[in-house]
Amino acid sequence: PSGERLVFLARNFYAPGGMWETAILSCDREGKELFLLSDFAMASHYYWKDDRVLAFYSDGREVSDLGAQFYELTDLTHEGRALDPAFFVRDGHMSYSPDGNWLLYDSYIFPDFTRQLYLYNPRAKRGGLLGVYRVPEVCVGDIRCDLHPVWAPDSGAISFDSVHEGFRGVYRMDLSEQMKLLK
């Protein structure tokens, strides 16, 4: 968040078995202090929690044997932890609220052509479903609309993209009631 370091992904699309693999690297803004957070394995969406910790959906082999899961990885170390294996069961986009007290998470498409949006309280280790949004079958594959939830600056509301009404729209959701339930 301070802009002092950045993370980037190096992908091998010709990995054995046909599945691409990703290495997670970080460096300072001059491209120095290069650090390999995770060697070539499964890694996907990420978000800087603060200047030292990144949330990542990955196989977490450097820090755990739980397999594909949301992890918090500490930059410049091989330390980390799974966030909540019982709650985070699918890959998706995650982001911490500006105040750092909440985590948003959306799912990739389910077999029933829906995407789900979740709110999670890391301190209480509690989460809940915010909504389920139908995706028309024509919006699957290269023509799709991920929810990509984004926090309002005051951490009390979010916006997200969706096609559940038959067009691509941007929606706003107040989270005050859901936050009371998850405290």
mmCIF file of C-alpha atoms in Angstrom, residues 5-183:
data_model
loop_
_atom_site.group_PDB
_atom_site.id
_atom_site.type_symbol
_atom_site.label_atom_id
_atom_site.label_comp_id
_atom_site.label_asym_id
_atom_site.label_seq_id
_atom_site.Cartn_x
_atom_site.Cartn_y
_atom_site.Cartn_z
ATOM 1 C CA ARG A 5 7.358 -2.934 -2.693
ATOM 2 C CA LEU A 6 5.481 -4.703 -5.435
ATOM 3 C CA VAL A 7 4.480 -8.268 -6.197
ATOM 4 C CA PHE A 8 4.468 -9.920 -9.594
ATOM 5 C CA LEU A 9 3.660 -13.332 -10.976
ATOM 6 C CA ALA A 10 5.805 -15.361 -13.359
ATOM 7 C CA ARG A 11 3.663 -17.939 -15.156
ATOM 8 C CA ASN A 12 4.697 -21.135 -16.927
ATOM 9 C CA PHE A 13 1.890 -22.064 -19.308
ATOM 10 C CA TYR A 14 3.721 -25.210 -20.452
ATOM 11 C CA ALA A 15 4.031 -26.927 -17.094
ATOM 12 C CA PRO A 16 3.981 -30.727 -16.899
ATOM 13 C CA GLY A 17 0.420 -32.063 -16.889
ATOM 14 C CA GLY A 18 -0.924 -29.140 -18.904
ATOM 15 C CA MET A 19 -1.833 -26.884 -15.939
ATOM 16 C CA TRP A 20 0.030 -23.591 -15.754
ATOM 17 C CA GLU A 21 2.135 -22.854 -12.698
ATOM 18 C CA THR A 22 2.910 -19.525 -11.066
ATOM 19 C CA ALA A 23 5.871 -18.221 -9.088
ATOM 20 C CA ILE A 24 5.217 -15.322 -6.709
ATOM 21 C CA LEU A 25 7.987 -12.725 -6.504
ATOM 22 C CA SER A 26 8.334 -9.388 -4.781
ATOM 23 C CA CYS A 27 10.863 -6.571 -5.084
ATOM 24 C CA ASP A 28 11.359 -2.980 -4.080
ATOM 25 C CA ARG A 29 10.185 -0.258 -6.437
ATOM 26 C CA GLU A 30 13.626 -0.035 -8.069
ATOM 27 C CA GLY A 31 13.478 -3.752 -8.943
ATOM 28 C CA LYS A 32 16.019 -4.653 -6.265
ATOM 29 C CA GLU A 33 15.631 -6.792 -3.158
ATOM 30 C CA LEU A 34 14.036 -9.519 -5.301
ATOM 31 C CA PHE A 35 12.388 -12.227 -3.194
ATOM 32 C CA LEU A 36 10.768 -15.528 -4.209
ATOM 33 C CA LEU A 37 7.683 -15.840 -1.990
ATOM 34 C CA SER A 38 6.563 -19.072 -3.642
ATOM 35 C CA ASP A 39 8.231 -21.212 -6.278
ATOM 36 C CA PHE A 40 6.327 -22.465 -9.340
ATOM 37 C CA ALA A 41 3.044 -23.951 -8.114
ATOM 38 C CA MET A 42 -0.635 -22.979 -8.133
ATOM 39 C CA ALA A 43 -1.202 -19.323 -7.256
ATOM 40 C CA SER A 44 -3.923 -16.947 -8.308
ATOM 41 C CA HIS A 45 -5.585 -13.852 -6.883
ATOM 42 C CA TYR A 46 -3.792 -11.685 -4.335
ATOM 43 C CA TYR A 47 -4.168 -8.504 -2.315
ATOM 44 C CA TRP A 48 -1.757 -6.537 -0.111
ATOM 45 C CA LYS A 49 -3.197 -6.575 3.420
ATOM 46 C CA ASP A 50 -0.529 -4.121 4.568
ATOM 47 C CA ASP A 51 3.078 -3.356 3.614
ATOM 48 C CA ARG A 52 4.310 -6.779 4.778
ATOM 49 C CA VAL A 53 1.461 -9.265 4.298
ATOM 50 C CA LEU A 54 -0.238 -10.406 1.095
ATOM 51 C CA ALA A 55 -3.397 -12.488 0.920
ATOM 52 C CA PHE A 56 -3.056 -15.096 -1.827
ATOM 53 C CA TYR A 57 -5.105 -17.953 -3.183
ATOM 54 C CA SER A 58 -2.444 -20.609 -3.690
ATOM 55 C CA ASP A 59 -1.417 -24.126 -2.784
ATOM 56 C CA GLY A 60 0.630 -22.627 0.070
ATOM 57 C CA ARG A 61 3.338 -25.269 -0.058
ATOM 58 C CA GLU A 62 5.890 -23.015 1.638
ATOM 59 C CA VAL A 63 3.691 -22.576 4.715
ATOM 60 C CA SER A 64 1.178 -25.437 4.884
ATOM 61 C CA ASP A 65 0.089 -28.817 3.581
ATOM 62 C CA LEU A 66 -3.590 -27.798 3.316
ATOM 63 C CA GLY A 67 -3.406 -27.333 -0.458
ATOM 64 C CA ALA A 68 -5.369 -24.742 -2.432
ATOM 65 C CA GLN A 69 -6.575 -22.134 0.028
ATOM 66 C CA PHE A 70 -6.450 -18.438 0.918
ATOM 67 C CA TYR A 71 -3.187 -17.720 2.684
ATOM 68 C CA GLU A 72 -1.539 -14.702 4.186
ATOM 69 C CA LEU A 73 2.118 -14.683 3.107
ATOM 70 C CA THR A 74 4.642 -12.420 4.812
ATOM 71 C CA ASP A 75 6.869 -10.627 2.312
ATOM 72 C CA LEU A 76 10.636 -11.262 2.502
ATOM 73 C CA THR A 77 10.041 -14.493 4.461
ATOM 74 C CA HIS A 78 8.618 -17.935 3.836
ATOM 75 C CA GLU A 79 6.167 -17.470 6.671
ATOM 76 C CA GLY A 80 2.417 -17.441 6.386
ATOM 77 C CA ARG A 81 -0.832 -19.036 7.428
ATOM 78 C CA ALA A 82 -4.114 -20.248 6.019
ATOM 79 C CA LEU A 83 -6.849 -17.696 6.713
ATOM 80 C CA ASP A 84 -9.791 -19.989 7.479
ATOM 81 C CA PRO A 85 -9.853 -23.308 5.583
ATOM 82 C CA ALA A 86 -13.443 -24.039 6.614
ATOM 83 C CA PHE A 87 -14.754 -20.765 5.182
ATOM 84 C CA PHE A 88 -12.587 -20.099 2.122
ATOM 85 C CA VAL A 89 -13.284 -23.142 -0.014
ATOM 86 C CA ARG A 90 -13.030 -21.618 -3.508
ATOM 87 C CA ASP A 91 -10.770 -19.325 -5.501
ATOM 88 C CA GLY A 92 -11.914 -15.748 -5.909
ATOM 89 C CA HIS A 93 -11.003 -12.084 -5.642
ATOM 90 C CA MET A 94 -10.304 -10.850 -2.143
ATOM 91 C CA SER A 95 -9.658 -7.448 -0.646
ATOM 92 C CA TYR A 96 -9.235 -6.068 2.850
ATOM 93 C CA SER A 97 -11.299 -3.088 3.930
ATOM 94 C CA PRO A 98 -9.426 0.232 4.174
ATOM 95 C CA ASP A 99 -9.541 -0.049 7.991
ATOM 96 C CA GLY A 100 -8.168 -3.632 7.777
ATOM 97 C CA ASN A 101 -11.023 -5.133 9.817
ATOM 98 C CA TRP A 102 -12.937 -6.937 7.069
ATOM 99 C CA LEU A 103 -12.307 -9.086 4.031
ATOM 100 C CA LEU A 104 -14.400 -9.247 0.867
ATOM 101 C CA TYR A 105 -14.317 -12.345 -1.278
ATOM 102 C CA ASP A 106 -16.157 -13.362 -4.449
ATOM 103 C CA SER A 107 -16.338 -16.773 -6.043
ATOM 104 C CA TYR A 108 -15.638 -17.944 -9.507
ATOM 105 C CA ILE A 109 -18.678 -19.302 -11.275
ATOM 106 C CA PHE A 110 -20.505 -22.252 -9.710
ATOM 107 C CA PRO A 111 -21.897 -25.127 -11.818
ATOM 108 C CA ASP A 112 -25.380 -23.550 -11.496
ATOM 109 C CA PHE A 113 -24.100 -20.386 -13.273
ATOM 110 C CA THR A 114 -23.984 -18.227 -10.160
ATOM 111 C CA ARG A 115 -21.274 -16.185 -8.478
ATOM 112 C CA GLN A 116 -21.286 -15.590 -4.757
ATOM 113 C CA LEU A 117 -20.161 -12.602 -2.715
ATOM 114 C CA TYR A 118 -18.954 -12.971 0.892
ATOM 115 C CA LEU A 119 -17.939 -10.802 3.833
ATOM 116 C CA TYR A 120 -15.493 -12.115 6.432
ATOM 117 C CA ASN A 121 -14.407 -10.822 9.845
ATOM 118 C CA PRO A 122 -10.798 -12.048 10.373
ATOM 119 C CA ARG A 123 -10.742 -11.205 14.090
ATOM 120 C CA ALA A 124 -13.929 -13.119 14.871
ATOM 121 C CA LYS A 125 -13.169 -15.791 12.232
ATOM 122 C CA ARG A 126 -16.737 -15.442 10.969
ATOM 123 C CA GLY A 127 -18.070 -14.905 7.504
ATOM 124 C CA GLY A 128 -21.338 -14.696 5.699
ATOM 125 C CA LEU A 129 -22.882 -14.710 2.249
ATOM 126 C CA LEU A 130 -23.783 -11.248 0.938
ATOM 127 C CA GLY A 131 -25.472 -12.365 -2.262
ATOM 128 C CA VAL A 132 -25.768 -14.872 -5.091
ATOM 129 C CA TYR A 133 -25.774 -13.477 -8.630
ATOM 130 C CA ARG A 134 -26.821 -15.434 -11.691
ATOM 131 C CA VAL A 135 -24.551 -15.362 -14.719
ATOM 132 C CA PRO A 136 -26.155 -15.888 -18.148
ATOM 133 C CA GLU A 137 -24.481 -18.769 -19.971
ATOM 134 C CA VAL A 138 -23.452 -16.363 -22.757
ATOM 135 C CA CYS A 139 -21.231 -14.550 -20.209
ATOM 136 C CA VAL A 140 -19.067 -17.597 -19.498
ATOM 137 C CA GLY A 141 -15.549 -18.190 -20.843
ATOM 138 C CA ASP A 142 -13.743 -15.277 -22.440
ATOM 139 C CA ILE A 143 -16.877 -13.109 -22.226
ATOM 140 C CA ARG A 144 -17.511 -12.935 -18.503
ATOM 141 C CA CYS A 145 -18.117 -10.573 -15.646
ATOM 142 C CA ASP A 146 -16.373 -11.284 -12.362
ATOM 143 C CA LEU A 147 -17.889 -9.466 -9.380
ATOM 144 C CA HIS A 148 -14.584 -7.726 -8.439
ATOM 145 C CA PRO A 149 -15.906 -6.178 -5.217
ATOM 146 C CA VAL A 150 -14.312 -2.862 -4.203
ATOM 147 C CA TRP A 151 -14.462 -1.106 -0.839
ATOM 148 C CA ALA A 152 -15.714 2.422 -0.252
ATOM 149 C CA PRO A 153 -13.061 4.559 1.495
ATOM 150 C CA ASP A 154 -14.966 4.493 4.808
ATOM 151 C CA SER A 155 -15.182 0.636 4.819
ATOM 152 C CA GLY A 156 -18.957 0.781 5.238
ATOM 153 C CA ALA A 157 -20.041 -0.064 1.689
ATOM 154 C CA ILE A 158 -18.835 -1.816 -1.438
ATOM 155 C CA SER A 159 -19.427 -1.743 -5.159
ATOM 156 C CA PHE A 160 -19.274 -4.715 -7.521
ATOM 157 C CA ASP A 161 -19.847 -5.592 -11.176
ATOM 158 C CA SER A 162 -22.551 -8.045 -12.224
ATOM 159 C CA VAL A 163 -24.652 -9.172 -15.181
ATOM 160 C CA HIS A 164 -27.476 -10.737 -13.130
ATOM 161 C CA GLU A 165 -30.070 -8.272 -14.500
ATOM 162 C CA GLY A 166 -29.212 -9.024 -18.132
ATOM 163 C CA PHE A 167 -26.731 -6.166 -18.595
ATOM 164 C CA ARG A 168 -23.348 -5.306 -17.126
ATOM 165 C CA GLY A 169 -23.948 -3.017 -14.186
ATOM 166 C CA VAL A 170 -22.117 -1.597 -11.201
ATOM 167 C CA TYR A 171 -23.919 -2.103 -7.911
ATOM 168 C CA ARG A 172 -23.487 -0.541 -4.475
ATOM 169 C CA MET A 173 -24.164 -2.390 -1.223
ATOM 170 C CA ASP A 174 -24.245 -0.941 2.289
ATOM 171 C CA LEU A 175 -22.641 -3.416 4.717
ATOM 172 C CA SER A 176 -23.651 -1.937 8.089
ATOM 173 C CA GLU A 177 -26.230 -4.646 8.899
ATOM 174 C CA GLN A 178 -24.026 -7.529 7.749
ATOM 175 C CA MET A 179 -21.091 -6.176 9.788
ATOM 176 C CA LYS A 180 -23.241 -6.129 12.946
ATOM 177 C CA LEU A 181 -24.137 -9.803 12.378
ATOM 178 C CA LEU A 182 -20.511 -10.887 11.930
ATOM 179 C CA LYS A 183 -18.947 -9.079 14.930
#
